[in-house]
Amino acid sequence: MASAELQGKYQKLAQEYSKLRAQNQVLKKGVVDEQANSAALKEQLKMKDQSLRKLQQEMDSLTFRNLQLAKRVELLQDELALSEPRGKKNKKSGESSSQLSQEQKTVFDEDLQKKIEENERLHIQFFEADEQHKHVEAELRSRLATLETEAAQHQAVVDGLTRKYMETIEKLQNDKAKLEVKSQTLEKEAKECRLRTEECQLQLKNLHEDLSGRLEESLSIINEKVPFNDTKYSQYNALNVPLHNRRHQLKMRDIAGQALAFVQDLVTALLNFHTYTEQRIQIFPVDSAIDTISPLNQKFSQYLHENASYVRPLEEGMLHLFESITEDTVTVLETTVKLKTFSEHLTSYLCFLRKILPYQLKSLEEECESSLCTSALRARNLELSQDMKKMTAVFEKLQTYIALLALPSTEPDGLLRTNYSSVLTNVGAALHGFHDIMKDISKHYSQKATIEHELPTATQKLITTNDCILSSVVALTNGAGKIASFFSNNLDYFIASLSYGPKAASGFISPLSAECMLQYKKKAAAYMKSLRKPLLESVPYEEALANRRILLSSTESREGLAQQVQQSLEKISKLEQEKEHWMLEAQLAKIKLEKENQRIADKLKNTSSGQLVGLARENAAMSNAAGQDEATAKAASEPIQSTSLCRALSKRLALAEKSKEALIEEMKLASQNISRLQDELTTTKRSYEDQLSMMSDHLCSMNETLSKQREEIDTLKMSSKGNSKKNKSR
């Protein structure tokens, strides 16, 4: 095969070489023709140069002849000028000579005129010949230049082809040498492969004989012992209990525990985000303590107040899912029934987000329409509107994919097993998208809060609320990033763990078969455990009683500890609720104190006469409530009335100071209650941890005692066996 490839490659190279050689011959012929044309043109140029030289010589001779004739004409004119005065003197005597000179003059004039015409004609011919020569010379030179250029190009092409031809020849020679070496090595390998093939054929023959013997034996055993083959049909095979993978179960429980912690963080952040958003609606753009907020924001605040009933179930659903994954179960999508509950809670929260989204968008539009809203703040509000839409869309994607993952445990035909990996991949992508959107929300809300803090009408309540919302958004961003990274890191493990199921099958057929398999697994485990129980006769009666007391006490202590843990958990939840209640009370007390301080400051500023009369009336009403006499105050004189007004004002200030001190005391009590609740929470947590540690230590000690008892039982068995052997030998 290698030689055939080598021969085909060599034939291709030979064909290419013949083509290049034919092209080289054609180019050589073209170069020779162009060189001949160039030589002929050079010969023609040489002949034209010779004719031009001849014409130049004739021109020079004619020019010399013309000069001679011009000189002769000048001499004749001079003689004529000299002969005219003499003719006047000797007119009579020289009539005959004058006639003779006149005839000679006419002859000379005619001869001169002919010479001039001939000279003119020769000049014209010379000029035309010179112009024609120049034109021909220019044409020949341009043609010669083009031919020389073409010849140089052809020569370059010939040189390049020659060089390519030589390189091709050298390459072919190198390839030929390499292929010869390769063919030799291939021949050696072929010989070795033949030897190996012979050895493998011998081994195959031996294995075939061995396996045929084993097959006959196995078939005979199967026909005699096995009533039917349950692995042949997938419906029956799905009921077979797979091999228990304890490492897989521990890994899945650890992953579920991490997911529960991340979901708890997300739930806390979502609760804070919705709660502080509700507080912000109450104070911006209109403070509910001063004026009535819009009906839209009232409805929006009412819906946000219900957020805990939608957010808390997410944590509960994840907790139930975590509790359903134990060391004794088989965790695959067909057996995780609690995932359906979590999916339903997520669907409920998604409905809540869809319900509040229009109100949230309209509330942001209402902020944009406010006179306090600047162009930069309006731009941030528009960006936040888009972010809220994207956030709802991401939760829709998550709900869709998690609902698909919950289908195998309820509706086996709802999701094919081949699509599990793609759905899990899309869940990871949706979580990363949620993290990206939360980063955008954090960025845009931080910019929005910065702009609002710079407004002249920004109050301390608005600044504090914005900081709280921003901290909850940052917590949401961090939680989303952690859970997205966690899911991406474990995605390969999730996809690989989908194949964990019955042997020689693609997976569980239906949730019912998975449930039946789990029941069979429990029965098998109980049966194996019963087989591994030691014989009652091998344990002494006193030791069995002691063990029974230890087990009963440990069971009672364990139940008591479990009850204590449950009570501690209930107490912790109650303390957390009280903590939230007292924190809200503290916030309300703080708001009341700020309002009272503002009212007192406004009244102190307004010290005009009309305001004093109003204060007098208010203090008069207060004095009536205290039991003072109103008639004596009306009958007093004008200076006494002015002093009573000042006294009423001072009393009003004193009452305000007392109410301020009372509010401060309430705040102190609230803070003390909060600190007390925090201390109780920490102490309960510590006690819970101490109880758990004591419980674990107690269980460890129990395991040690049980292991010691088993060792003693084994030694007793060995000793009894030794004694029986000795008795038999005796």
XYZ file of C-alpha atoms in Angstrom:
730
model
C 0.000 0.000 0.000
C 2.841 2.364 0.833
C 4.585 1.505 -2.442
C 1.364 2.246 -4.385
C 1.093 5.660 -2.701
C 4.763 6.293 -3.467
C 4.282 5.354 -7.121
C 1.175 7.555 -7.450
C 3.026 10.495 -5.910
C 5.992 9.916 -8.200
C 3.704 9.827 -11.274
C 2.085 13.117 -10.247
C 5.500 14.733 -9.853
C 6.593 13.360 -13.261
C 3.488 14.803 -14.937
C 4.104 18.171 -13.329
C 7.737 18.018 -14.437
C 6.735 17.272 -18.078
C 4.281 20.208 -18.024
C 6.961 22.541 -16.711
C 9.421 21.287 -19.334
C 6.922 21.921 -22.182
C 6.261 25.406 -20.843
C 10.020 25.986 -20.648
C 10.445 25.024 -24.354
C 7.631 27.387 -25.408
C 9.123 30.236 -23.394
C 12.579 29.575 -24.842
C 11.176 29.722 -28.384
C 9.375 32.971 -27.605
C 12.584 34.475 -26.190
C 14.555 33.456 -29.320
C 11.897 35.003 -31.606
C 11.915 38.203 -29.620
C 15.718 38.321 -29.776
C 15.586 37.904 -33.614
C 13.002 40.679 -33.878
C 15.173 42.870 -31.685
C 18.248 42.216 -33.927
C 16.230 43.047 -37.092
C 14.987 46.269 -35.530
C 18.525 47.182 -34.524
C 19.675 46.582 -38.169
C 16.872 48.794 -39.482
C 17.823 51.470 -36.983
C 21.423 51.260 -38.158
C 20.381 51.687 -41.855
C 18.192 54.630 -40.968
C 21.142 56.204 -39.141
C 23.303 55.792 -42.278
C 20.665 57.397 -44.540
C 20.325 60.183 -42.014
C 24.070 60.774 -42.123
C 23.993 60.926 -45.963
C 21.175 63.444 -45.889
C 23.087 65.418 -43.318
C 26.155 65.501 -45.573
C 24.027 66.624 -48.546
C 22.509 69.271 -46.345
C 25.951 70.488 -45.342
C 27.114 70.624 -49.000
C 23.962 72.502 -50.025
C 24.427 74.902 -47.172
C 28.037 75.516 -48.319
C 26.847 76.010 -51.928
C 24.217 78.468 -50.785
C 26.820 80.436 -48.899
C 28.977 80.572 -52.018
C 26.059 81.739 -54.132
C 25.137 84.351 -51.545
C 28.699 85.688 -51.605
C 28.637 85.767 -55.412
C 25.324 87.663 -55.382
C 26.810 90.188 -52.988
C 29.812 90.677 -55.298
C 27.543 91.127 -58.300
C 25.464 93.650 -56.436
C 28.590 95.557 -55.474
C 29.777 95.564 -59.078
C 26.344 96.706 -60.159
C 26.454 99.552 -57.676
C 29.856 100.630 -58.941
C 28.859 100.364 -62.574
C 25.766 102.614 -62.231
C 27.689 105.969 -61.689
C 30.017 105.127 -64.447
C 27.119 104.505 -66.761
C 25.779 107.963 -66.166
C 29.069 109.527 -67.210
C 29.550 107.379 -70.220
C 25.955 106.976 -71.185
C 26.404 107.416 -74.689
C 29.606 105.579 -75.016
C 28.493 102.693 -72.938
C 25.002 101.853 -74.226
C 26.270 98.703 -75.816
C 28.146 97.663 -72.709
C 25.067 98.435 -70.538
C 22.881 96.275 -72.692
C 25.413 93.527 -72.298
C 25.560 93.945 -68.543
C 21.731 94.024 -68.396
C 21.501 90.733 -70.163
C 24.101 89.270 -67.889
C 22.187 90.570 -64.898
C 18.982 88.949 -66.035
C 20.855 85.731 -66.610
C 22.328 85.968 -63.139
C 18.945 86.802 -61.678
C 17.301 83.812 -63.277
C 20.162 81.598 -62.240
C 19.950 82.978 -58.687
C 16.187 82.522 -58.623
C 16.558 78.860 -59.677
C 19.197 78.294 -57.079
C 17.011 79.878 -54.424
C 14.032 77.705 -55.401
C 16.207 74.638 -55.516
C 17.665 75.512 -52.122
C 14.169 76.016 -50.724
C 13.028 72.700 -52.135
C 16.090 70.980 -50.678
C 15.406 72.617 -47.325
C 11.807 71.302 -47.377
C 12.948 67.817 -48.341
C 15.601 67.866 -45.663
C 13.113 68.998 -43.026
C 10.578 66.352 -44.031
C 13.277 63.674 -44.112
C 14.547 64.830 -40.707
C 11.028 64.732 -39.197
C 10.318 61.334 -40.679
C 13.659 60.062 -39.418
C 12.942 61.341 -35.918
C 9.463 59.769 -35.921
C 10.790 56.440 -37.131
C 13.652 56.610 -34.657
C 11.241 57.300 -31.758
C 8.982 54.428 -32.811
C 11.934 52.092 -33.139
C 13.358 53.153 -29.787
C 10.011 52.652 -27.999
C 9.546 49.303 -29.658
C 13.104 48.375 -28.747
C 12.470 49.360 -25.111
C 9.267 47.290 -24.975
C 11.037 44.364 -26.585
C 13.929 44.641 -24.171
C 11.434 44.779 -21.261
C 9.566 41.752 -22.582
C 12.866 39.957 -23.160
C 13.909 40.724 -19.560
C 10.536 39.488 -18.305
C 10.758 36.346 -20.378
C 14.285 35.814 -19.168
C 13.149 36.255 -15.569
C 10.326 33.773 -16.155
C 12.782 31.364 -17.732
C 15.183 31.801 -14.817
C 12.351 31.298 -12.297
C 11.117 28.188 -14.099
C 14.644 26.870 -14.307
C 15.154 27.498 -10.610
C 11.775 25.947 -9.765
C 12.617 23.031 -12.024
C 15.928 22.505 -10.230
C 14.247 22.835 -6.807
C 11.537 20.378 -7.886
C 14.160 17.943 -9.075
C 16.056 18.279 -5.798
C 12.827 17.907 -3.794
C 11.836 14.856 -5.801
C 15.209 13.333 -5.225
C 14.939 13.984 -1.467
C 11.393 12.607 -1.405
C 12.543 9.594 -3.340
C 15.332 8.979 -0.821
C 12.914 9.441 2.113
C 10.338 7.180 0.525
C 12.939 4.537 -0.103
C 13.942 4.680 3.568
C 10.265 4.646 4.558
C 9.555 1.708 2.271
C 12.413 -0.199 3.874
C 11.078 0.526 7.376
C 7.553 -0.392 6.265
C 8.823 -3.654 4.897
C 10.478 -4.385 8.235
C 7.277 -3.457 10.079
C 5.280 -5.626 7.687
C 7.506 -8.572 8.484
C 7.114 -7.927 12.218
C 3.343 -7.563 11.777
C 3.206 -10.887 9.966
C 5.013 -12.545 12.855
C 2.707 -10.837 15.370
C -0.328 -11.816 13.308
C 0.723 -15.426 13.414
C 1.200 -15.222 17.183
C -2.158 -13.474 17.622
C -3.874 -16.082 15.487
C -2.475 -18.781 17.722
C -3.596 -16.888 20.840
C -6.999 -16.240 19.276
C -7.389 -19.914 18.499
C -6.519 -20.834 22.081
C -8.871 -18.161 23.474
C -11.642 -19.252 21.166
C -11.320 -22.815 22.382
C -11.234 -21.641 26.015
C -14.208 -19.265 25.630
C -16.250 -21.819 23.725
C -15.753 -24.221 26.612
C -16.718 -21.537 29.140
C -19.711 -20.539 27.037
C -21.021 -24.072 26.974
C -20.581 -24.332 30.721
C -22.241 -20.944 31.337
C -25.157 -21.800 29.031
C -25.701 -25.044 30.821
C -25.663 -23.243 34.204
C -28.035 -20.541 32.924
C -30.436 -23.072 31.464
C -30.446 -25.062 34.684
C -30.372 -22.250 37.308
C -31.813 -19.031 35.755
C -35.603 -19.033 35.142
C -35.501 -15.919 32.905
C -33.053 -13.162 31.938
C -34.240 -9.899 33.515
C -31.486 -7.826 31.855
C -32.835 -8.610 28.400
C -35.732 -6.171 28.714
C -35.200 -2.578 29.850
C -38.432 -2.556 31.904
C -37.189 -5.453 34.034
C -33.594 -4.284 34.098
C -34.656 -0.931 35.519
C -35.847 -2.770 38.644
C -32.406 -4.284 39.305
C -30.506 -2.661 42.138
C -27.270 -1.050 40.864
C -23.975 -1.304 42.672
C -23.877 1.035 45.638
C -21.433 3.895 45.086
C -20.934 5.476 48.498
C -18.354 7.936 47.183
C -20.850 9.157 44.599
C -23.553 9.674 47.213
C -21.223 11.535 49.578
C -20.064 13.714 46.710
C -23.660 14.488 45.682
C -24.618 15.314 49.285
C -21.604 17.618 49.612
C -22.533 19.354 46.351
C -26.152 19.689 47.489
C -24.956 21.194 50.781
C -22.869 23.786 48.947
C -25.806 24.582 46.654
C -28.060 25.000 49.717
C -25.608 27.507 51.242
C -25.475 29.498 47.978
C -29.277 29.482 47.654
C -29.620 30.677 51.255
C -27.283 33.599 50.481
C -29.310 34.425 47.355
C -32.576 34.250 49.298
C -31.240 36.622 51.964
C -30.006 39.062 49.312
C -33.347 38.922 47.412
C -35.310 39.554 50.625
C -33.156 42.587 51.437
C -33.386 43.874 47.863
C -37.197 43.729 47.712
C -37.633 45.057 51.271
C -35.323 48.061 50.792
C -36.914 48.745 47.385
C -40.261 48.968 49.194
C -38.762 51.432 51.722
C -37.340 53.553 48.874
C -40.761 53.793 47.182
C -42.159 55.192 50.436
C -39.645 58.092 50.519
C -38.755 58.903 46.882
C -39.763 60.768 44.760
C -42.485 61.611 47.311
C -42.073 61.005 51.052
C -45.135 59.194 52.396
C -44.612 60.902 55.775
C -45.122 64.346 54.137
C -47.400 63.681 51.171
C -49.386 60.807 49.650
C -47.527 58.659 47.160
C -49.046 57.781 43.793
C -51.540 54.868 43.515
C -49.075 53.067 41.277
C -46.360 53.128 43.932
C -48.892 52.160 46.601
C -49.800 49.043 44.623
C -46.129 48.357 43.900
C -45.305 48.694 47.629
C -48.170 46.335 48.489
C -46.816 43.676 46.120
C -43.250 44.110 47.368
C -44.451 43.651 50.928
C -45.414 40.077 49.960
C -41.915 39.139 48.751
C -41.089 36.849 51.684
C -43.965 34.479 50.831
C -42.378 33.916 47.404
C -38.664 34.037 48.273
C -38.596 31.929 51.479
C -39.968 28.772 49.769
C -36.890 28.685 47.515
C -34.704 28.033 50.549
C -37.190 25.489 51.918
C -37.347 23.620 48.585
C -33.561 23.461 48.362
C -33.394 22.266 51.985
C -35.853 19.432 51.252
C -33.805 18.483 48.179
C -30.630 18.398 50.296
C -32.329 16.262 52.966
C -33.548 13.783 50.324
C -29.949 13.020 49.250
C -28.549 10.546 51.753
C -25.840 7.943 51.775
C -28.329 5.091 51.338
C -30.155 6.417 48.254
C -29.293 6.402 44.554
C -29.150 9.994 43.363
C -30.007 10.492 39.677
C -32.581 12.705 37.983
C -35.182 9.926 38.033
C -34.953 9.640 41.847
C -34.720 13.334 42.847
C -38.444 13.846 43.403
C -37.860 16.930 45.591
C -36.451 18.791 42.585
C -40.046 19.149 41.355
C -40.955 21.004 44.576
C -38.034 23.399 44.148
C -39.077 23.948 40.516
C -42.606 24.822 41.625
C -41.286 27.342 44.187
C -39.073 28.895 41.501
C -42.120 29.127 39.199
C -44.027 30.913 41.978
C -41.191 33.414 42.445
C -41.054 33.950 38.664
C -44.774 34.795 38.697
C -44.024 37.304 41.453
C -41.285 38.914 39.328
C -43.621 39.081 36.325
C -46.296 40.664 38.517
C -44.047 43.426 39.888
C -42.111 44.114 36.648
C -44.728 46.488 35.049
C -45.069 48.406 38.310
C -41.300 48.647 38.636
C -40.962 50.015 35.096
C -43.816 52.496 35.629
C -42.290 53.587 38.942
C -38.989 54.336 37.204
C -40.882 56.265 34.515
C -42.610 58.255 37.252
C -39.185 59.108 38.727
C -38.060 60.269 35.266
C -41.109 62.531 34.964
C -40.367 64.153 38.322
C -38.953 67.689 38.353
C -36.010 66.500 40.482
C -34.845 64.052 37.798
C -31.854 65.208 35.746
C -30.846 63.919 32.311
C -28.080 61.728 33.779
C -30.489 60.274 36.353
C -33.044 59.648 33.609
C -30.434 57.743 31.593
C -29.597 55.565 34.604
C -33.320 54.861 35.180
C -33.708 53.733 31.564
C -30.690 51.434 31.945
C -32.163 49.974 35.145
C -35.473 49.361 33.335
C -33.668 47.307 30.700
C -31.720 45.480 33.426
C -34.917 44.525 35.279
C -36.390 43.123 32.071
C -33.225 41.091 31.483
C -33.272 39.851 35.091
C -36.845 38.572 34.693
C -35.905 36.931 31.376
C -32.958 35.155 33.012
C -35.189 33.795 35.779
C -37.591 32.567 33.081
C -34.723 30.645 31.444
C -33.647 29.175 34.787
C -37.202 28.127 35.611
C -37.603 26.484 32.178
C -34.399 24.453 32.432
C -34.954 23.416 36.067
C -38.512 22.373 35.197
C -37.041 20.244 32.396
C -34.590 18.655 34.854
C -37.505 17.853 37.180
C -39.435 16.007 34.434
C -37.547 12.642 34.653
C -38.734 12.198 38.255
C -42.403 12.858 37.358
C -42.924 12.453 33.584
C -40.331 10.145 32.022
C -41.374 10.979 28.440
C -41.019 14.733 28.985
C -37.219 14.837 28.560
C -35.016 12.409 26.661
C -31.898 11.141 28.380
C -29.761 12.329 25.455
C -30.787 15.933 26.223
C -29.704 15.899 29.896
C -26.223 17.242 29.177
C -27.484 20.079 26.947
C -30.041 21.162 29.570
C -27.373 21.194 32.294
C -25.074 23.219 30.030
C -27.875 25.730 29.429
C -28.455 26.004 33.193
C -24.792 26.935 33.640
C -25.047 29.504 30.827
C -28.205 30.994 32.389
C -26.467 31.305 35.781
C -23.538 33.122 34.163
C -26.034 35.388 32.397
C -27.700 36.119 35.760
C -24.291 37.058 37.196
C -23.571 39.395 34.259
C -26.962 41.107 34.593
C -26.491 41.586 38.347
C -23.103 43.196 37.662
C -24.824 45.631 35.274
C -27.548 46.368 37.845
C -24.915 46.971 40.549
C -22.992 49.319 38.255
C -26.030 51.309 37.096
C -27.586 51.523 40.579
C -24.284 52.726 42.051
C -24.202 55.507 39.443
C -27.853 56.319 40.131
C -27.259 56.497 43.912
C -24.231 58.763 43.415
C -26.286 61.173 41.274
C -29.190 61.182 43.759
C -26.871 61.856 46.698
C -25.652 65.005 44.917
C -29.210 66.371 44.587
C -29.958 69.313 46.915
C -33.225 67.671 48.056
C -31.616 64.337 48.976
C -32.477 63.370 52.557
C -30.534 61.164 54.922
C -33.269 58.507 54.703
C -32.880 58.328 50.917
C -29.077 58.074 51.195
C -29.308 55.320 53.811
C -31.925 53.380 51.818
C -29.874 53.645 48.628
C -26.823 52.331 50.479
C -28.870 49.398 51.791
C -30.223 48.584 48.318
C -26.732 48.835 46.852
C -25.339 46.484 49.509
C -28.114 43.954 48.773
C -27.413 44.222 45.018
C -23.696 43.632 45.680
C -24.607 40.594 47.795
C -26.823 39.333 44.966
C -23.984 39.826 42.467
C -21.502 37.934 44.655
C -23.986 35.128 45.296
C -24.810 34.790 41.596
C -21.098 34.686 40.737
C -20.407 32.023 43.363
C -23.271 29.769 42.288
C -22.401 30.199 38.585
C -18.755 29.276 39.211
C -19.836 26.392 41.458
C -22.154 24.986 38.773
C -19.538 25.363 36.013
C -16.891 23.620 38.115
C -19.209 20.656 38.798
C -20.856 20.525 35.364
C -18.624 17.700 34.118
C -19.398 15.691 37.236
C -23.140 16.259 36.795
C -22.999 15.066 33.186
C -20.836 12.054 34.081
C -23.082 11.060 36.994
C -26.106 10.721 34.697
C -24.861 7.276 33.612
C -25.118 6.024 37.208
C -27.933 3.481 37.034
C -28.725 -0.195 36.405
C -26.067 -2.371 34.867
C -26.098 -2.873 31.069
C -28.881 -0.325 30.515
C -29.274 3.283 29.518
C -30.978 4.293 32.763
C -34.188 4.124 34.764
C -37.300 3.836 32.656
C -39.756 5.749 34.846
C -40.033 7.309 38.307
C -42.118 4.309 39.386
C -39.343 1.882 38.449
C -36.822 4.100 40.254
C -39.012 4.098 43.374
C -39.392 0.305 43.199
C -35.620 -0.019 42.780
C -35.056 2.069 45.922
C -37.473 -0.147 47.869
C -35.654 -3.249 46.621
C -32.375 -1.632 47.607
C -33.613 -1.055 51.146
C -34.813 -4.647 51.359
C -31.488 -5.921 50.024
C -29.570 -3.762 52.493
C -31.735 -4.988 55.347
C -31.232 -8.573 54.217
C -27.459 -8.158 53.972
C -27.455 -6.490 57.360
C -29.416 -9.400 58.837
C -26.925 -11.834 57.343
C -24.040 -9.982 58.931
C -25.597 -10.043 62.424
C -23.649 -12.185 64.925
C -25.249 -15.236 66.498
C -26.963 -14.571 69.804
C -25.385 -17.640 71.466
C -21.884 -16.251 70.893
C -22.526 -13.188 73.141
C -22.661 -13.628 76.912
C -25.912 -12.720 78.574
C -24.438 -10.097 80.946
C -22.569 -8.402 78.131
C -25.700 -8.366 75.959
C -27.638 -6.719 78.781
C -24.924 -4.105 79.241
C -24.892 -3.454 75.512
C -28.649 -3.140 75.494
C -28.558 -0.579 78.305
C -25.862 1.389 76.454
C -27.875 1.309 73.248
C -31.080 2.369 74.978
C -29.333 5.204 76.806
C -27.600 6.324 73.617
C -30.888 6.173 71.710
C -32.681 8.157 74.412
C -29.853 10.677 74.586
C -29.847 10.909 70.827
C -33.592 11.512 70.741
C -33.258 14.067 73.523
C -30.475 15.816 71.690
C -32.529 15.782 68.486
C -35.432 17.375 70.378
C -33.089 19.949 71.884
C -31.692 20.714 68.443
C -35.218 21.108 67.054
C -36.171 23.405 69.939
C -32.987 25.407 69.433
C -33.789 25.787 65.745
C -37.311 26.982 66.548
C -35.941 29.412 69.125
C -33.406 30.717 66.592
C -36.158 31.313 64.015
C -38.277 33.145 66.648
C -35.279 35.251 67.663
C -34.622 36.138 64.040
C -38.248 37.230 63.623
C -38.023 39.335 66.801
C -34.768 40.800 65.549
C -36.414 41.868 62.299
C -39.369 43.289 64.274
C -37.133 45.345 66.594
C -35.037 46.549 63.675
C -38.195 47.869 61.989
C -39.292 49.439 65.301
C -35.897 51.124 65.611
C -36.191 52.501 62.089
C -39.682 53.840 62.820
C -38.466 55.435 66.078
C -35.590 57.044 64.219
C -37.975 58.451 61.601
C -40.266 59.835 64.360
C -37.299 61.468 66.089
C -36.178 63.117 62.866
C -39.703 64.409 62.206
C -39.960 65.834 65.763
C -36.567 67.537 65.513
C -37.543 69.049 62.169
C -40.856 70.322 63.516
C -39.183 71.901 66.569
C -36.538 73.565 64.416
C -39.222 75.007 62.094
C -41.168 76.390 65.007
C -38.082 77.961 66.560
C -37.282 79.744 63.298
C -40.760 81.252 62.939
C -40.708 83.869 65.748
C -43.025 86.498 64.198
C -46.025 87.953 66.078
C -48.627 85.979 64.180
C -46.721 82.779 64.885
C -46.519 83.680 68.580
C -50.316 84.011 68.668
C -50.643 80.567 67.055
C -48.234 79.116 69.594
C -50.207 80.792 72.374
C -53.375 79.117 71.133
C -51.652 75.721 70.965
C -50.194 76.162 74.468
C -53.595 77.296 75.725
C -55.080 74.043 74.459
C -52.242 72.100 76.139
C -52.804 74.002 79.390
C -56.515 73.103 79.211
C -55.548 69.438 78.864
C -53.302 69.810 81.948
C -56.137 71.308 84.034
C -55.241 75.076 83.907
C -57.934 77.716 83.978
C -58.652 79.286 80.529
C -60.727 82.193 81.865
C -57.907 83.698 83.908
C -55.602 83.597 80.862
C -58.165 85.545 78.766
C -58.758 88.176 81.504
C -55.077 88.980 81.985
C -53.590 92.257 80.764
C -51.474 92.663 77.556
C -47.973 92.506 79.177
C -49.080 89.480 81.240
C -50.419 87.871 78.031
C -47.066 88.327 76.248
C -45.208 86.742 79.165
C -47.691 83.822 79.156
C -46.999 83.327 75.451
C -43.263 83.129 76.188
C -43.934 80.701 79.001
C -46.161 78.584 76.718
C -43.408 78.485 74.169
C -40.890 77.398 76.798
C -43.287 74.720 78.021
C -43.736 73.546 74.441
C -39.973 73.315 74.109
C -39.715 71.445 77.389
C -42.361 68.959 76.251
C -40.512 68.520 72.961
C -37.301 67.870 74.868
C -39.084 65.313 77.025
C -40.543 63.577 73.955
C -37.072 63.619 72.402
C -35.577 62.039 75.530
C -38.379 59.444 75.538
C -37.654 58.574 71.899
C -33.935 58.331 72.669
C -34.733 55.971 75.533
C -36.903 53.893 73.173
C -34.035 53.752 70.695
C -31.655 52.663 73.442
C -34.088 49.966 74.532
C -34.475 48.821 70.921
C -30.708 48.674 70.437
C -30.370 46.782 73.740
C -33.023 44.339 72.604
C -31.230 43.886 69.290
C -27.895 43.259 71.017
C -29.616 40.910 73.471
C -31.201 39.006 70.616
C -27.864 38.812 68.840
C -26.211 37.495 72.002
C -28.963 34.936 72.456
C -28.605 33.908 68.828
C -24.843 33.437 69.194
C -25.272 31.557 72.469
C -27.910 29.265 70.958
C -25.689 28.636 67.985
C -22.757 27.861 70.259
C -24.882 25.585 72.416
C -26.195 23.885 69.295
C -22.634 23.379 68.050
C -21.532 22.115 71.480
C -24.437 19.701 71.563
C -23.596 18.480 68.088
C -19.948 18.002 69.069
C -20.990 16.152 72.244
C -23.340 14.073 70.169
C -20.608 13.213 67.687
C -18.203 12.377 70.538
C -20.835 10.171 72.114
C -21.471 8.401 68.834
C -17.713 7.913 68.351
C -17.437 6.404 71.816
C -20.386 4.149 71.026
C -18.748 3.049 67.790
C -15.531 2.323 69.695
C -17.359 0.245 72.273
C -19.227 -1.621 69.555
C -15.989 -2.300 67.677
C -14.414 -3.575 70.907
C -17.392 -5.813 71.522
C -17.173 -7.167 67.984
C -13.480 -7.872 68.487
C -14.251 -9.682 71.718
C -16.978 -11.657 69.944
C -14.555 -12.593 67.187
C -11.967 -13.715 69.758
C -14.622 -15.756 71.532
C -15.591 -17.345 68.226
C -11.976 -18.175 67.502
C -11.497 -19.623 70.962
C -14.707 -21.656 70.681
C -13.587 -22.985 67.305
C -10.195 -23.905 68.797
C -11.848 -25.672 71.714
C -14.162 -27.572 69.373
C -11.198 -28.657 67.252
C -9.349 -29.812 70.372
C -12.397 -31.747 71.538
C -12.721 -33.394 68.146
C -9.032 -34.321 68.146
C -9.448 -35.791 71.659
